Amino acid sequence: MIWLQRDIEGAGSWDCTVRWDSCERTVHKGSMDASQADRKVAPVSAVVKNAICELSRINDGERLMEVLLSLKCYLGTRENSTQTQEHAEFNRNHYTPFLEFLVAQMGPQWLDLLTLEKLELWDSFFLEGPADQAFLVLLDSLGKTGPSIRLDRCVHVLERFLQRGALAEVIREVCQQQLESNPTAVLHEAILGRISSLPDHLANCLQQHNKPVFYPNNYYPLLAGSIISVLQMVSDALRDGKNCSISFASQVVGKVCMQGRQKELLSVLVPRLKALVQSDCIWQRICWRLVESVPDRWMEPVVIGIVQMAPGAEFLSQLLGDLVVKNKRTQFLLTKKMLFLQYGLKKDALQSILGYLSLDASRRYLLVKILRELLEVWSSGSVLKNSSQPQLLHVSRCLLICLGLLNKQEIESCKQDLLVSLTSGARNYLDSSVPAIRRMGMVVAECLSHRIDTEGPGLSFQYEEDEDTRDLKALLKPPHVFEADSADCVKNPEESSPSKSCPKAIEKSKMEAKADQASDSELDSDDDLAPYDMSADTELKKSKAPAYIRDCIEVLLSDDVEKLEVTMTCLATLIQANTSATKEVSVELTKILLHIDDKPSVERFTELRHAALVAVAVTDPVPVSQYLTGEFYSLNYSLRQRMDILDVLSSAAQSLSEKLSHEVSSESRSTGTGQHSIRSTTWTLAEAPADWRKVVEERIASKTRRFSKGQSVPTPVPAPNRYHAVAGHLFFPLIQNYDRQIVTFDLLGEDRLVLGRMVHTLGILMHLALHAPIASQMGKALLEFVWVLRFHIDAFVRQGLLFCISTVLLSVPWERLMTDMAEEVMETQSWLADVAERDSDDDCRRLALNGLFLMEKLRNNIHGTP
């Protein structure tokens, strides 16, 4: 710090008191000519203090420039040892105080004295001296200075400082200082904090007047380039046999990544390092040391960022080396946290991590260890119940990648673990009520069985392939087949057959066959012939479609496949057309359709049977619904049949709640018939327009001018809701016996898949009962049912319960809820809040939030608040 005092009693003399490094001295300023004459023999401190005293009271721009030039000689390289010592003393003891003095003097007076050339001389003291000291002075000055000329000048110099790459000089100088016997740790920590948080510091100081070079998206890539420059200097020094340190560069990388800027920094740093380590062992060792020297408290963001940015396992191995073996923190991250405690990594990152562990013999034992732990997690029933689908998909991906990377000897060493996990895990996944999770378990079980015994038959499941299943199977084969494991390359279970062993050869042969076939077909091509329209053609059947319901029953009980196919095709339409005949045999027909075996020879048999059952239930809803709900809890029914009953009940309720589509006014039908009879004498069948009435109406509407247009759509004709009268017959028998355990059916036990479907069906029945007189009773019974099962372990069941809550809120008026079921509603609200906060399933939390928002909206609508 600098204090300027004027001796009033003296005759115009000046005393300059200067204090830095806990030293205070007073220098008397005589004539400048005498000081210049004695400068060669005067110590550096005296020259600097004399210059400061003169600069503090100078009023001449030319003299100001002469004094600054006299001190400029201490910057730069020197020719002899004496000048070198002076240069070192100036940099060590006087450079920082002099820069602080220059910043303090910069104001309107100096700005008038300094022209553009003189301002360039002022800037050169910051740009050509020790970069670390200049950097600290500039940033400290920005923090202490408000909006002023001084602030603008410091920002301008700092911008030039960054653009000329001086950050590399700052990092290099600190790295060199760390080789000394007593490095100043406090100073280095201050520089580290300024470098890593410069954009935040400048944003606070400049606010709306910030410069683009200080934006994070521009600054951190610039910092990455400076780190590369420092590493290049280290590489050159190592080739010359000099000692070097890059620990400060590692600290910069670690702290920047810890502050959440690893994407901006590593997106530039990692590709540059990838190009440098390909063929240079020195650069490879530099990269190893760069990551190893990162402090443990910052190691996690650095390693995660490198894994996400690394283009593959090979480069990750070149960049990290054996760090996973040397550093316990890194080993925990790569083998525990990123594989078991997190599930946000993409499959490419997982392949990089596990592939990195497999590339060196010293690291492969970790791969076997990870496989055993993954098998334990995958086969655990509690993990399956308390984990979401993305978490289970993450574990399955890791498991299959590990299987693809292990060789035969390693598979044999953990074969017993594979068998135990396959047995228990496959059972748990097959019991899941979520189709995606069940399908995922099937894929993993197939792959495990084929890896345990590559020559045996293995497990095989029937499921519909989607993108996830194809991706899981593709993970068995590593992205790069390495020479060490080429003999043990894992094959996909579907590719184990000889016919698929050479896909390229097969593809080539197919292309050649197609080319030959095309050359032969050119001779007798019939492309110029117009194809005949056969879209309306139907296949001729030997059997005629039955005309009576009882004839259909006889066909259903027979073994004639062709008659059965014809009957199933027209059965639903026949039931709708003969309602009185159907009601006589509705229960008998329902029983036959429910028990009839699947006929693979009949096309779309399952859909046709479902349509027929729904048509019967709609035609005669009360007896059919009573029969179906009673049979749902009966003995000797498969789970598939019970779920068919639920599907029929929900579809029939939806059909009953809809308005009849065939209700057309008799007047329009008669008008259409009359018009057709009149026009039939004039138009032939081939010449008649498809919809002439619509064409005429459009022409009239286009040429009609209307000053006011009334209601264009006719008022719908009111019709009773057929479902309201029978809602209780479908709902209450289905909900009353859920807790009764049967020998072959346990809803509250192992058959939770059917329980989940039943809960969703109850919600659909409740939702369709909107405005029904019985809706309040149904809502109260459903809330009591939900309250009993609210802590069910299966996520699919909990989702159905939350769906039921929303349907009750939508179907029962809020006034009735708060009058008849106030206590149940309050308990339900607290349960929804708990689910939204603590449930492990994402869909359950989303549905709970929707229920809470719906409650709040209904309450506000009643009280009149927006």
PDB file of N, CA and C in Angstrom, residues 54 65 101 153 178 319 335 344 356 364 387 440 479 503 535 537 629 632 639 724 734 768 771 774 837 848:
ATOM      1  N   GLU A  54       7.897  10.751  -8.023  1.00  0.00           N
ATOM      2  CA  GLU A  54       7.726  11.717  -9.099  1.00  0.00           C
ATOM      3  C   GLU A  54       6.406  11.513  -9.827  1.00  0.00           C
ATOM      4  N   MET A  65       5.974   9.765 -19.555  1.00  0.00           N
ATOM      5  CA  MET A  65       6.430   8.675 -20.419  1.00  0.00           C
ATOM      6  C   MET A  65       7.898   8.363 -20.166  1.00  0.00           C
ATOM      7  N   PHE A 101       0.339   0.700  -7.712  1.00  0.00           N
ATOM      8  CA  PHE A 101       0.452   2.152  -7.791  1.00  0.00           C
ATOM      9  C   PHE A 101      -0.077   2.667  -9.130  1.00  0.00           C
ATOM     10  N   ARG A 153     -10.115   0.582 -17.786  1.00  0.00           N
ATOM     11  CA  ARG A 153      -8.755   0.301 -18.245  1.00  0.00           C
ATOM     12  C   ARG A 153      -8.291  -1.079 -17.786  1.00  0.00           C
ATOM     13  N   GLN A 178       6.376 -24.339  -7.720  1.00  0.00           N
ATOM     14  CA  GLN A 178       6.124 -25.491  -6.872  1.00  0.00           C
ATOM     15  C   GLN A 178       7.316 -26.436  -6.804  1.00  0.00           C
ATOM     16  N   LEU A 319      -5.412 -42.454 -21.354  1.00  0.00           N
ATOM     17  CA  LEU A 319      -5.487 -41.230 -20.558  1.00  0.00           C
ATOM     18  C   LEU A 319      -5.346 -41.502 -19.065  1.00  0.00           C
ATOM     19  N   THR A 335     -15.775 -48.519 -10.245  1.00  0.00           N
ATOM     20  CA  THR A 335     -16.292 -49.873 -10.006  1.00  0.00           C
ATOM     21  C   THR A 335     -17.507 -49.906  -9.086  1.00  0.00           C
ATOM     22  N   GLY A 344     -27.383 -42.604 -14.788  1.00  0.00           N
ATOM     23  CA  GLY A 344     -27.565 -41.613 -15.843  1.00  0.00           C
ATOM     24  C   GLY A 344     -26.578 -41.731 -16.984  1.00  0.00           C
ATOM     25  N   TYR A 356     -12.222 -50.309 -20.476  1.00  0.00           N
ATOM     26  CA  TYR A 356     -10.950 -49.862 -19.880  1.00  0.00           C
ATOM     27  C   TYR A 356     -10.436 -50.863 -18.855  1.00  0.00           C
ATOM     28  N   ARG A 364      -8.082 -56.669 -14.935  1.00  0.00           N
ATOM     29  CA  ARG A 364      -9.173 -57.586 -15.285  1.00  0.00           C
ATOM     30  C   ARG A 364      -9.809 -58.236 -14.059  1.00  0.00           C
ATOM     31  N   SER A 387     -36.739 -50.559  -7.448  1.00  0.00           N
ATOM     32  CA  SER A 387     -35.986 -49.801  -8.443  1.00  0.00           C
ATOM     33  C   SER A 387     -36.890 -49.484  -9.625  1.00  0.00           C
ATOM     34  N   MET A 440     -37.215 -57.294 -20.415  1.00  0.00           N
ATOM     35  CA  MET A 440     -35.793 -57.077 -20.146  1.00  0.00           C
ATOM     36  C   MET A 440     -35.168 -58.276 -19.440  1.00  0.00           C
ATOM     37  N   PRO A 479     -17.639 -53.077 -28.761  1.00  0.00           N
ATOM     38  CA  PRO A 479     -17.525 -52.235 -29.953  1.00  0.00           C
ATOM     39  C   PRO A 479     -16.230 -52.433 -30.696  1.00  0.00           C
ATOM     40  N   PRO A 503     -22.096 -62.999 -41.812  1.00  0.00           N
ATOM     41  CA  PRO A 503     -23.133 -62.086 -42.333  1.00  0.00           C
ATOM     42  C   PRO A 503     -22.701 -61.356 -43.582  1.00  0.00           C
ATOM     43  N   SER A 535     -58.337 -54.871 -54.638  1.00  0.00           N
ATOM     44  CA  SER A 535     -58.456 -54.471 -53.242  1.00  0.00           C
ATOM     45  C   SER A 535     -59.788 -54.893 -52.629  1.00  0.00           C
ATOM     46  N   ASP A 537     -61.507 -57.597 -53.453  1.00  0.00           N
ATOM     47  CA  ASP A 537     -61.749 -59.038 -53.570  1.00  0.00           C
ATOM     48  C   ASP A 537     -61.721 -59.699 -52.202  1.00  0.00           C
ATOM     49  N   THR A 629     -68.106 -61.638 -13.507  1.00  0.00           N
ATOM     50  CA  THR A 629     -67.528 -61.271 -12.205  1.00  0.00           C
ATOM     51  C   THR A 629     -67.518 -62.435 -11.249  1.00  0.00           C
ATOM     52  N   PHE A 632     -64.665 -64.716 -12.295  1.00  0.00           N
ATOM     53  CA  PHE A 632     -63.342 -64.136 -12.081  1.00  0.00           C
ATOM     54  C   PHE A 632     -62.694 -64.676 -10.800  1.00  0.00           C
ATOM     55  N   LEU A 639     -54.588 -67.362 -15.539  1.00  0.00           N
ATOM     56  CA  LEU A 639     -54.421 -65.912 -15.405  1.00  0.00           C
ATOM     57  C   LEU A 639     -54.835 -65.203 -16.692  1.00  0.00           C
ATOM     58  N   HIS A 724     -74.930 -46.271 -16.969  1.00  0.00           N
ATOM     59  CA  HIS A 724     -75.319 -45.827 -15.626  1.00  0.00           C
ATOM     60  C   HIS A 724     -76.265 -46.810 -14.944  1.00  0.00           C
ATOM     61  N   LEU A 734     -67.055 -57.163  -8.599  1.00  0.00           N
ATOM     62  CA  LEU A 734     -65.636 -57.291  -8.911  1.00  0.00           C
ATOM     63  C   LEU A 734     -64.753 -56.857  -7.750  1.00  0.00           C
ATOM     64  N   LEU A 768     -66.088 -44.046 -16.007  1.00  0.00           N
ATOM     65  CA  LEU A 768     -67.238 -44.039 -16.912  1.00  0.00           C
ATOM     66  C   LEU A 768     -68.548 -43.771 -16.181  1.00  0.00           C
ATOM     67  N   HIS A 771     -71.499 -38.629 -13.456  1.00  0.00           N
ATOM     68  CA  HIS A 771     -72.888 -38.162 -13.391  1.00  0.00           C
ATOM     69  C   HIS A 771     -73.885 -39.291 -13.104  1.00  0.00           C
ATOM     70  N   ILE A 774     -75.186 -43.638  -8.852  1.00  0.00           N
ATOM     71  CA  ILE A 774     -74.481 -44.563  -7.976  1.00  0.00           C
ATOM     72  C   ILE A 774     -72.991 -44.219  -7.859  1.00  0.00           C
ATOM     73  N   GLU A 837     -43.327 -37.676  -2.687  1.00  0.00           N
ATOM     74  CA  GLU A 837     -42.010 -37.326  -2.140  1.00  0.00           C
ATOM     75  C   GLU A 837     -41.080 -38.527  -2.021  1.00  0.00           C
ATOM     76  N   ALA A 848     -49.127 -39.243  -8.405  1.00  0.00           N
ATOM     77  CA  ALA A 848     -49.472 -38.641  -7.110  1.00  0.00           C
ATOM     78  C   ALA A 848     -49.525 -37.121  -7.210  1.00  0.00           C
TER      79      ALA A 848
END
